[in-house]
CSV table of C-alpha atoms in Angstrom, one decimal:
chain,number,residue,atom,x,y,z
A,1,UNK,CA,-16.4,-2.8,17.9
A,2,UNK,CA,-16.8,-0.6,15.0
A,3,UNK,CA,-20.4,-2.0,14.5
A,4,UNK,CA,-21.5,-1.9,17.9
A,5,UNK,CA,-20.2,1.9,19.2
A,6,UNK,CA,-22.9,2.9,15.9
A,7,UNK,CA,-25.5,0.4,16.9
A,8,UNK,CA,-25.3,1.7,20.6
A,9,UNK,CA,-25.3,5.1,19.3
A,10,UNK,CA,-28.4,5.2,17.1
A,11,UNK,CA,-30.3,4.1,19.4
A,12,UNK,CA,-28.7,6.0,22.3
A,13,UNK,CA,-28.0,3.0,24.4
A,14,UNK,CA,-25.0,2.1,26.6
A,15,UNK,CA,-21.7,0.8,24.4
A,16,UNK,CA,-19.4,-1.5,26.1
A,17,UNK,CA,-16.2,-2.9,24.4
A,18,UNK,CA,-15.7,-6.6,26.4
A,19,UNK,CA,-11.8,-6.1,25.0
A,20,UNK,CA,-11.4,-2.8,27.5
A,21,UNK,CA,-12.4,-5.4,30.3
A,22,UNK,CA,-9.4,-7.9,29.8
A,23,UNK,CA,-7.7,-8.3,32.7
A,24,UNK,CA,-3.8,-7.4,32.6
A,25,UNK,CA,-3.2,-10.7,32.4
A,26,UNK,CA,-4.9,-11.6,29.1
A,27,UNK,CA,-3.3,-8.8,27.4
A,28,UNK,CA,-0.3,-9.7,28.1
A,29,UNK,CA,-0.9,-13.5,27.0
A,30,UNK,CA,-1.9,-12.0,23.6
A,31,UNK,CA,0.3,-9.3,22.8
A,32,UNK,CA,3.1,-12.4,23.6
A,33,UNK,CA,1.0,-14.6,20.8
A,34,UNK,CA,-0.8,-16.9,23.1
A,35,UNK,CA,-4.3,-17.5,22.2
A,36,UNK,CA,-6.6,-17.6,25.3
A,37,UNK,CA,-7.8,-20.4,26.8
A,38,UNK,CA,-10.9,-21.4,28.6
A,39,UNK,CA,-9.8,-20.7,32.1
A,40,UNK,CA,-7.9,-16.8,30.8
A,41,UNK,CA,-11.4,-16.2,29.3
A,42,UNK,CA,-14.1,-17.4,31.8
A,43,UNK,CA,-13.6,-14.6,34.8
A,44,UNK,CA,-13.6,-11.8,32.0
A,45,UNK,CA,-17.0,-13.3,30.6
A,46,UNK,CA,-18.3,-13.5,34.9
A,47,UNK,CA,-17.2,-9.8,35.0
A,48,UNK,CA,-18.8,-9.0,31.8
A,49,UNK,CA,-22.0,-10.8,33.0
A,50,UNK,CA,-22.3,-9.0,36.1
A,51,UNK,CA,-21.5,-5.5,34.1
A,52,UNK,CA,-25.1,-6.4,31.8
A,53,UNK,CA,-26.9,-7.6,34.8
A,54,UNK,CA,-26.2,-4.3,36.8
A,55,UNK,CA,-27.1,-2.0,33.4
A,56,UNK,CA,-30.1,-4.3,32.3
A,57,UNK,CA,-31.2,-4.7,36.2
A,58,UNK,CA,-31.4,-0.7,36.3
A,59,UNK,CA,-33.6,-0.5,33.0
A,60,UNK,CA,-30.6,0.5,30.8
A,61,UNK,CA,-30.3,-1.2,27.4
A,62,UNK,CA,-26.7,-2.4,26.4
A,63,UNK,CA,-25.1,-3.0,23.2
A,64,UNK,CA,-21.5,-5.2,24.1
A,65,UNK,CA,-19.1,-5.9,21.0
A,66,UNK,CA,-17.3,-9.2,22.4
A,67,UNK,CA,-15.5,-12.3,21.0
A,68,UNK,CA,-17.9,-14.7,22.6
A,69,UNK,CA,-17.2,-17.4,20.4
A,70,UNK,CA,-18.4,-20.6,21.8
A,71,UNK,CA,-21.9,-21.4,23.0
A,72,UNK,CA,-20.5,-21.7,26.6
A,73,UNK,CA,-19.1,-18.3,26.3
A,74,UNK,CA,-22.3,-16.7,25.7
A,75,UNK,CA,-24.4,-18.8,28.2
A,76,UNK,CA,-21.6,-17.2,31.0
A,77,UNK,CA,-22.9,-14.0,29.5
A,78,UNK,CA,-26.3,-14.6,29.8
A,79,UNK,CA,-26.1,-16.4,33.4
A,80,UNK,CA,-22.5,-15.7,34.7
A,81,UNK,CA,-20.9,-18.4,36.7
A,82,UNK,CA,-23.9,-20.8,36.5
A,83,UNK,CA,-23.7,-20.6,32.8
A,84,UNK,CA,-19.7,-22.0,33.0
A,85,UNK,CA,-19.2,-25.5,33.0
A,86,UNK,CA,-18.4,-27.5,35.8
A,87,UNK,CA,-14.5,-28.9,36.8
A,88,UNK,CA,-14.2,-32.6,37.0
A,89,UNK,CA,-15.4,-33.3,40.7
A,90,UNK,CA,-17.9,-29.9,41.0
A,91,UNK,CA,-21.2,-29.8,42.2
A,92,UNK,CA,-23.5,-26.7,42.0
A,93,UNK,CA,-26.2,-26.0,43.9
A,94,UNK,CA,-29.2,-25.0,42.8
A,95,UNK,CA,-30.2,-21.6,43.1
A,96,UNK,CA,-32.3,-18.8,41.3
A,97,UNK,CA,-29.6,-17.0,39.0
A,98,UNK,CA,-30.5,-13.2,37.2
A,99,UNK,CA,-30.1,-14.3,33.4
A,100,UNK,CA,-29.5,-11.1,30.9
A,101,UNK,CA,-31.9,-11.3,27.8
A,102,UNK,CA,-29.1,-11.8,25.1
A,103,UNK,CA,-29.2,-11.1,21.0
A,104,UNK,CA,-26.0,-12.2,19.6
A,105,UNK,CA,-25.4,-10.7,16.5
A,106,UNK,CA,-22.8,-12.7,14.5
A,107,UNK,CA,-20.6,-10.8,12.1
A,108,UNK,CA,-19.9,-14.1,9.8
A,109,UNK,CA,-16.8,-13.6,7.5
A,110,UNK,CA,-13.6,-15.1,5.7
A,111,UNK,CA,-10.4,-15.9,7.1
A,112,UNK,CA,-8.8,-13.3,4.1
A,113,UNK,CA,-11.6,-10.5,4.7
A,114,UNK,CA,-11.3,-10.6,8.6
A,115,UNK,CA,-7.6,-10.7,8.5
A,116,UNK,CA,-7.3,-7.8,6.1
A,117,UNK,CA,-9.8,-5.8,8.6
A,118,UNK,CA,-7.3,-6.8,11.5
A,119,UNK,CA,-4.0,-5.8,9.9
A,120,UNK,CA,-5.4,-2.4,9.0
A,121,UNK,CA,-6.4,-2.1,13.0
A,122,UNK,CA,-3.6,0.1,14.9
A,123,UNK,CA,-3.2,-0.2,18.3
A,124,UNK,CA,-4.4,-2.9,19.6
A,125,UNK,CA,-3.2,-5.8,21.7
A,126,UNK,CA,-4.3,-8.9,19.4
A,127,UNK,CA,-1.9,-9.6,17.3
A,128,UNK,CA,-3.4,-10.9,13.5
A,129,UNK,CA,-1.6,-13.7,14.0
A,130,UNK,CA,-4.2,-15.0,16.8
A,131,UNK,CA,-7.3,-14.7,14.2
A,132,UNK,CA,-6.6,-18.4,13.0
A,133,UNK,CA,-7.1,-19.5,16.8
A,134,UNK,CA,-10.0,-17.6,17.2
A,135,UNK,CA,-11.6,-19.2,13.9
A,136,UNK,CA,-10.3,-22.7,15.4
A,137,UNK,CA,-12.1,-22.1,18.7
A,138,UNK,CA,-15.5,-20.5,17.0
A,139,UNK,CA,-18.9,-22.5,17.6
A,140,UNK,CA,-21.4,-19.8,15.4
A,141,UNK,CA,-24.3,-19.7,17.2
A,142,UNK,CA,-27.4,-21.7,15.9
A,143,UNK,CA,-31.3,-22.4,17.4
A,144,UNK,CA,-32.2,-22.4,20.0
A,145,UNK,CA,-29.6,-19.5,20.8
A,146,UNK,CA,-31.2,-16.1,20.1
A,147,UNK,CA,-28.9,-14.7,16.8
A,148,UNK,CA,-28.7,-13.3,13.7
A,149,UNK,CA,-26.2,-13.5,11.4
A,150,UNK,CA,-25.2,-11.5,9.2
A,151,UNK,CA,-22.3,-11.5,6.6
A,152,UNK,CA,-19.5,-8.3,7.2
A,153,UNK,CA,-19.5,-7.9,3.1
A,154,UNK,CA,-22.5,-6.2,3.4
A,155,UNK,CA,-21.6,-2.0,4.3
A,156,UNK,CA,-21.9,-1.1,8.2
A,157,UNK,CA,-25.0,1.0,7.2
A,158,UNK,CA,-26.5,-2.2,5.7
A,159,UNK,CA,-25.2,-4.0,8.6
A,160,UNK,CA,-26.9,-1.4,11.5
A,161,UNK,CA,-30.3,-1.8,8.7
A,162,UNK,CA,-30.6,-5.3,9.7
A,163,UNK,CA,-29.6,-4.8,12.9
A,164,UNK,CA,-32.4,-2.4,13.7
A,165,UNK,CA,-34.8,-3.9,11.6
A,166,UNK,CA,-34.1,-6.8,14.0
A,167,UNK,CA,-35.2,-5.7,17.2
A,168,UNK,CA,-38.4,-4.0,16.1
């Protein structure tokens, strides 16, 4: 989040925060513990498609900070529904979907160095305890995904450096 309201900022493009778009529901399930599952995190991903399409659609330029740790999860943000997988008996048809041009940038870290970060964060509804899940759950991205990774020892100006340097 941190990294992404400065991104957005330098170069004066829209920030969204896709943990402000949880539904009540999910919040709940984590400030209990619980990690999410698929079917908690699917719709929030659908909704946070649909919130990129509508920016990008109307020639605004988006920077999202999001948890978007499998590969599935980021093809729902690039194509909504269609990008989900299928249920065990589902057909879809075929039909022209609005895909968002996606760069994942993946803040790579330890365990210890991400936990530390998280028990220093105050009010929020993730409890620390939850990071092992979400390291359990993480696919980092890899080719032909459009990513770069970059390591969060490095300082947040060194971070935004590559960042920029990046889309160029």
């Amino acid at each position: 989040s941190t990294v992404g309201a400065l991104l957005a900022s330098e170069l004066g493009w829209k920030f969204y925060d896709a943990d402000d778009y949880h539904p009540k529901e999910n919040r709940m399930k984590m400030e209990k513990g619980i990690p999410l599952n698929d079917q908690d995190r699917i719709p929030w991903l659908c909704n946070l498609h649909d919130i990129l399409l509508r920016d990008v659609t109307s020639g605004q330029h988006v920077v999202l900070a999001c948890s978007a740790l499998k590969k599935t999860y980021r093809d729902i943000l690039i194509r909504g529904k269609n990008g989900a997988p299928l249920k065990s008996g589902e057909s879809r048809k075929e039909e022209k979907t609005a895909e968002v041009q996606l760069l994942v940038v993946h803040l790579s870290g330890s365990f210890e160095v991400i936990s530390g970060r998280l028990h220093q964060r105050k009010e929020h509804f993730m409890p620390p305890a939850l990071l092992q899940s979400q390291f359990d759950t993480l696919e980092p991205p890899s080719p032909p995904e459009n990513f770069i990774q970059i390591s969060v020892d490095k300082s947040l100006s060194e971070i935004i450096a590559v960042i920029m340097e990046t889309l160029k």
